[in-house]
Coordinates of C-alpha atoms in Angstrom, one line a residue:
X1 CA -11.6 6.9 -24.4
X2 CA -10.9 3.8 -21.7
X3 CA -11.6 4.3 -18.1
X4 CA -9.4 2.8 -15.7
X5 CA -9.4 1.9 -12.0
X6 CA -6.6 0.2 -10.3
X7 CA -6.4 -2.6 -7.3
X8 CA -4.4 -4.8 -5.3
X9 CA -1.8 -2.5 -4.2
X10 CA -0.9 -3.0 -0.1
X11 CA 2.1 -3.1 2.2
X12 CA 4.2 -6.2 1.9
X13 CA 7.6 -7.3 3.2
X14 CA 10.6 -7.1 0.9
X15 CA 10.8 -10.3 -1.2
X16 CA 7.0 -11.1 -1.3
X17 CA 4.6 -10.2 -4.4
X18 CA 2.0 -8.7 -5.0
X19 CA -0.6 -8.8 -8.4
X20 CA -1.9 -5.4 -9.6
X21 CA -5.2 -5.3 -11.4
X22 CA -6.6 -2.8 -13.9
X23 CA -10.8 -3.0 -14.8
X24 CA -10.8 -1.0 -18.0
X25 CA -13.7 -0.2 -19.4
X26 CA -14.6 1.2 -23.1
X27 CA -14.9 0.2 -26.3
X28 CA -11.2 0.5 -27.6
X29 CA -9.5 -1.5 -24.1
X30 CA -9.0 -4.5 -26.4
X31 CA -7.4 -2.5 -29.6
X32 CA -5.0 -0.5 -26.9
X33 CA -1.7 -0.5 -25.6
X34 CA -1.6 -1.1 -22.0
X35 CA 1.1 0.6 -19.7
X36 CA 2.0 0.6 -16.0
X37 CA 3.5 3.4 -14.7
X38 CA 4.8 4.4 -11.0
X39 CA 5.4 7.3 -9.0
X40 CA 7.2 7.6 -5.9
X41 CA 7.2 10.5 -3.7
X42 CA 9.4 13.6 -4.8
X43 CA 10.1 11.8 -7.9
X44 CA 8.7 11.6 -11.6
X45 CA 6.4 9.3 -12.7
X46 CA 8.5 5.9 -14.5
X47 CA 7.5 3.6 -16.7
X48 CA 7.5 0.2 -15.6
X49 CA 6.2 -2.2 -17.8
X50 CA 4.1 -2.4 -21.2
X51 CA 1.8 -5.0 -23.7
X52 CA 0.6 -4.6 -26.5
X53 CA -3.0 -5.1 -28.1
X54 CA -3.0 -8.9 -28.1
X55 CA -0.4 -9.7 -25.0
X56 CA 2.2 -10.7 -27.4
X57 CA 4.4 -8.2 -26.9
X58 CA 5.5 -6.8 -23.8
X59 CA 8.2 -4.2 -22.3
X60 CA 9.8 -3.7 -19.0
X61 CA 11.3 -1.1 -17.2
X62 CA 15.2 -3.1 -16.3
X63 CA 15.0 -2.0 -12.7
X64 CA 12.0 -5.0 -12.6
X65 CA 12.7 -7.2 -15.3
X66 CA 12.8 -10.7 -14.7
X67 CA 10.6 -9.8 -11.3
X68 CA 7.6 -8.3 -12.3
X69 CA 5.2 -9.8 -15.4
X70 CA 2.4 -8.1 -17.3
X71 CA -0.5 -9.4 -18.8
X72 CA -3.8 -8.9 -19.6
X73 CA -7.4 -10.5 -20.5
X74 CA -9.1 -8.5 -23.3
X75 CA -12.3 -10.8 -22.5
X76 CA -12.2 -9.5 -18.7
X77 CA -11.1 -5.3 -19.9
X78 CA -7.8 -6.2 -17.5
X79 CA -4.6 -5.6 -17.0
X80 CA -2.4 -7.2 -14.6
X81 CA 0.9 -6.3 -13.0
X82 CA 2.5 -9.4 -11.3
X83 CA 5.1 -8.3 -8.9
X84 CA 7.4 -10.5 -7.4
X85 CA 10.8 -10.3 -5.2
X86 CA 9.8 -6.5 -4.5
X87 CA 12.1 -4.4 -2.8
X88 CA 11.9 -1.2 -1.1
X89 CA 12.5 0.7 -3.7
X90 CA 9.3 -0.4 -5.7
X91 CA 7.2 1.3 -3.3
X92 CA 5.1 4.0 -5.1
X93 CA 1.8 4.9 -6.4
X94 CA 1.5 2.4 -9.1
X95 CA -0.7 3.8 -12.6
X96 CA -2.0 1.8 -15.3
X97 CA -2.3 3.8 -18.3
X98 CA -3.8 3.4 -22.2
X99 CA -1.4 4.3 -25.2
X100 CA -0.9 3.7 -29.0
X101 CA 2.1 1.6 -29.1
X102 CA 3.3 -0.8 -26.5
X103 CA 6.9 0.1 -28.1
X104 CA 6.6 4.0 -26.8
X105 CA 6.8 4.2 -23.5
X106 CA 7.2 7.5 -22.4
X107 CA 4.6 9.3 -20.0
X108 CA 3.4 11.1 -22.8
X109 CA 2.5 8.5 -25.4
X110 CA 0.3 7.4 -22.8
X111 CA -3.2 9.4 -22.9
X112 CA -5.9 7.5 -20.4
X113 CA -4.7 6.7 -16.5
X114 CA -6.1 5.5 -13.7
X115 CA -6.4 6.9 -10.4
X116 CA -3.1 4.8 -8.9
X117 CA -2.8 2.4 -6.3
X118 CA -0.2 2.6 -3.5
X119 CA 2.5 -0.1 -3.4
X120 CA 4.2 -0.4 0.2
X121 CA 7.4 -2.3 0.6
X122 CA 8.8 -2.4 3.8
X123 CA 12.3 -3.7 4.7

């Protein structure tokens, strides 16, 4: 089992960034997929992005492709979510999760999560 704790989620102006970070911690965080996930209010949690054990394969959601980046440093247990050219509609609670397969990406095939981290974009 990983344990996960999110950070770096704020308000920020439409077209700035922000980097998300997950501290995992737990003997299998290097030999697990890594997921980020969001929620927005009155709607159901969304995949978002994905990488696989060794960062050489990664997913995304197309509503932030070519904006947002994930990564991760098994030496540090982290994940990152770099988010760039947010808009509005990226504000949510933003998850970082621990799956199987970077490849499945539904809310299911995901079985650890963190505690979320609110992303604020404001127009």
């Amino acid at each position: 089992q990983v344990q996960l704790v999110e950070s770096g989620g704020g308000l920020v102006q439409a077209g700035g960034s922000l980097r998300l970070s997950c501290a995992a911690s737990g003997r299998t965080f290097s030999s697990s997929a890594m997921g980020w996930f969001r929620q927005a209010p009155g709607k159901e949690r969304e995949f978002v992005a994905s990488i696989n054990w060794n960062g050489g394969t990664t997913y995304y959601a197309d509503s932030v492709k070519g904006r947002f980046t994930i990564s991760r440093d098994n030496a540090k247990n982290t994940v990152y979510l770099q988010m760039n050219s947010l808009k509005p509609e990226d504000t949510a609670v933003y998850y970082c999760a621990a799956g199987v397969a970077a490849w499945r990406t539904g809310v299911s095939d995901f079985g650890s999560w963190g505690q979320g981290t609110q992303v604020t974009v404001s127009s």
